[in-house]
Amino acid sequence: MKKIIATVLCITYAAFGVAAHAAVSTYSPQVEDHATKAGFTSPERKAERAANRALSKKVRAALTSTRGLDVSNVTVLARKGAVTLAGTVPDDQQIALAENAAQGVEGVASVKNNLTPGYAGH
């Protein structure tokens, strides 16, 4: 009886112990320290985010001051001079009007116009 139990335990250990041991990996990916890479330092990132916010505000102000343009459902995103307009406007003419107004803002390098005609939620 003891031999049977010992055999079962050995087989169980061999079956599950080896599988569990095989599942343990010695692989560990290299951890990169982003703080040491160029462009990842905190003051630089803060300055870039502040510049992006400032440009978004300039574009938003230009859109708001454009006569005949309803920007209540328009979102402005800016990143390194590239501006994205997203959301809805009441008609097709306002899509082109919004794009022209955004391109006229100083600091805007390009405009990606993702505006669609219609009303929000429809």
Coordinates of C-alpha atoms in Angstrom, one line a residue:
M1 CA 0.0 0.0 0.0
K2 CA 2.8 2.4 0.8
K3 CA 4.5 1.6 -2.5
I4 CA 1.3 2.5 -4.3
I5 CA 0.9 5.8 -2.5
A6 CA 4.6 6.6 -3.1
T7 CA 4.2 5.8 -6.7
V8 CA 1.1 7.9 -7.1
L9 CA 2.8 10.8 -5.4
C10 CA 5.8 10.5 -7.6
I11 CA 3.7 10.3 -10.7
T12 CA 1.7 13.3 -9.5
Y13 CA 4.8 15.3 -8.8
A14 CA 6.3 14.3 -12.1
A15 CA 3.1 15.3 -14.0
F16 CA 2.3 18.5 -12.2
G17 CA 5.6 19.5 -10.8
V18 CA 7.4 19.5 -14.1
A19 CA 4.5 21.4 -15.8
A20 CA 4.5 24.0 -13.0
H21 CA 8.3 24.2 -13.2
A22 CA 8.1 24.6 -17.0
A23 CA 5.5 27.4 -16.6
V24 CA 7.9 29.5 -14.5
S25 CA 9.8 31.6 -17.0
T26 CA 13.2 33.1 -16.5
Y27 CA 12.5 35.7 -19.2
S28 CA 12.2 39.2 -18.0
P29 CA 11.9 42.0 -20.6
Q30 CA 14.4 44.8 -20.4
V31 CA 13.0 47.7 -18.4
E32 CA 13.9 51.0 -20.1
D33 CA 14.3 54.0 -18.0
H34 CA 12.3 56.6 -19.9
A35 CA 13.7 59.4 -17.7
T36 CA 17.1 58.9 -19.3
K37 CA 15.8 59.0 -22.9
A38 CA 15.8 62.2 -24.8
G39 CA 12.3 63.8 -25.0
F40 CA 11.0 62.0 -21.9
T41 CA 12.2 64.4 -19.2
S42 CA 9.4 65.8 -17.2
P43 CA 10.0 69.6 -17.8
E44 CA 10.2 69.0 -21.5
R45 CA 6.9 67.0 -21.5
K46 CA 5.2 69.6 -19.4
A47 CA 6.3 72.4 -21.7
E48 CA 5.1 70.4 -24.7
R49 CA 1.7 69.7 -23.1
A50 CA 1.4 73.4 -22.2
A51 CA 2.1 74.4 -25.8
N52 CA -0.4 71.9 -27.1
R53 CA -3.1 73.3 -24.7
A54 CA -2.3 76.9 -25.7
L55 CA -2.6 76.1 -29.4
S56 CA -5.9 74.3 -28.8
K57 CA -7.2 77.3 -27.0
K58 CA -6.1 79.6 -29.8
V59 CA -7.8 77.5 -32.4
R60 CA -10.9 77.2 -30.3
A61 CA -11.0 81.0 -29.9
A62 CA -10.6 81.4 -33.6
L63 CA -13.5 79.0 -34.3
T64 CA -15.7 80.7 -31.7
S65 CA -15.1 84.1 -33.2
T66 CA -15.8 83.0 -36.7
R67 CA -19.2 84.4 -37.8
G68 CA -21.8 81.8 -38.8
L69 CA -19.9 78.8 -37.2
D70 CA -21.6 76.7 -34.5
V71 CA -18.8 75.1 -32.5
S72 CA -20.9 73.8 -29.6
N73 CA -20.2 70.2 -30.6
V74 CA -16.6 70.6 -31.8
T75 CA -13.5 69.3 -30.1
V76 CA -10.1 70.7 -30.8
L77 CA -7.0 68.6 -30.2
A78 CA -3.4 69.9 -30.9
R79 CA -0.1 68.1 -30.9
K80 CA 3.1 69.7 -32.1
G81 CA 1.3 72.0 -34.5
A82 CA -1.0 69.3 -35.9
V83 CA -4.6 70.2 -35.1
T84 CA -7.5 67.8 -35.2
L85 CA -11.1 69.0 -35.4
A86 CA -13.7 66.4 -34.3
G87 CA -17.4 66.5 -33.7
T88 CA -20.5 67.7 -35.5
V89 CA -21.6 70.9 -37.1
P90 CA -25.1 71.7 -38.5
D91 CA -24.1 71.7 -42.2
D92 CA -21.4 71.0 -44.8
Q93 CA -20.5 74.6 -45.3
Q94 CA -19.5 74.9 -41.6
I95 CA -17.0 72.1 -42.0
A96 CA -15.0 74.0 -44.6
L97 CA -15.4 77.2 -42.6
A98 CA -14.0 75.6 -39.5
E99 CA -11.0 74.1 -41.3
N100 CA -10.2 77.5 -42.9
A101 CA -10.4 79.3 -39.5
A102 CA -8.1 76.7 -37.9
Q103 CA -5.6 76.9 -40.7
G104 CA -5.4 80.7 -40.2
V105 CA -4.2 80.4 -36.6
E106 CA -0.5 81.1 -36.0
G107 CA 1.4 77.9 -35.0
V108 CA -0.9 75.5 -36.8
A109 CA 1.1 73.3 -39.2
S110 CA -1.7 71.0 -40.4
V111 CA -5.4 70.5 -39.8
K112 CA -7.1 67.1 -39.8
N113 CA -10.8 67.7 -40.2
N114 CA -13.0 65.0 -38.7
L115 CA -16.1 67.1 -38.5
T116 CA -19.4 65.6 -39.7
P117 CA -22.6 67.4 -40.6
G118 CA -25.5 66.8 -38.3
Y119 CA -26.4 67.3 -34.6
A120 CA -24.8 65.5 -31.7
G121 CA -26.6 62.3 -30.8
H122 CA -28.4 62.0 -34.2

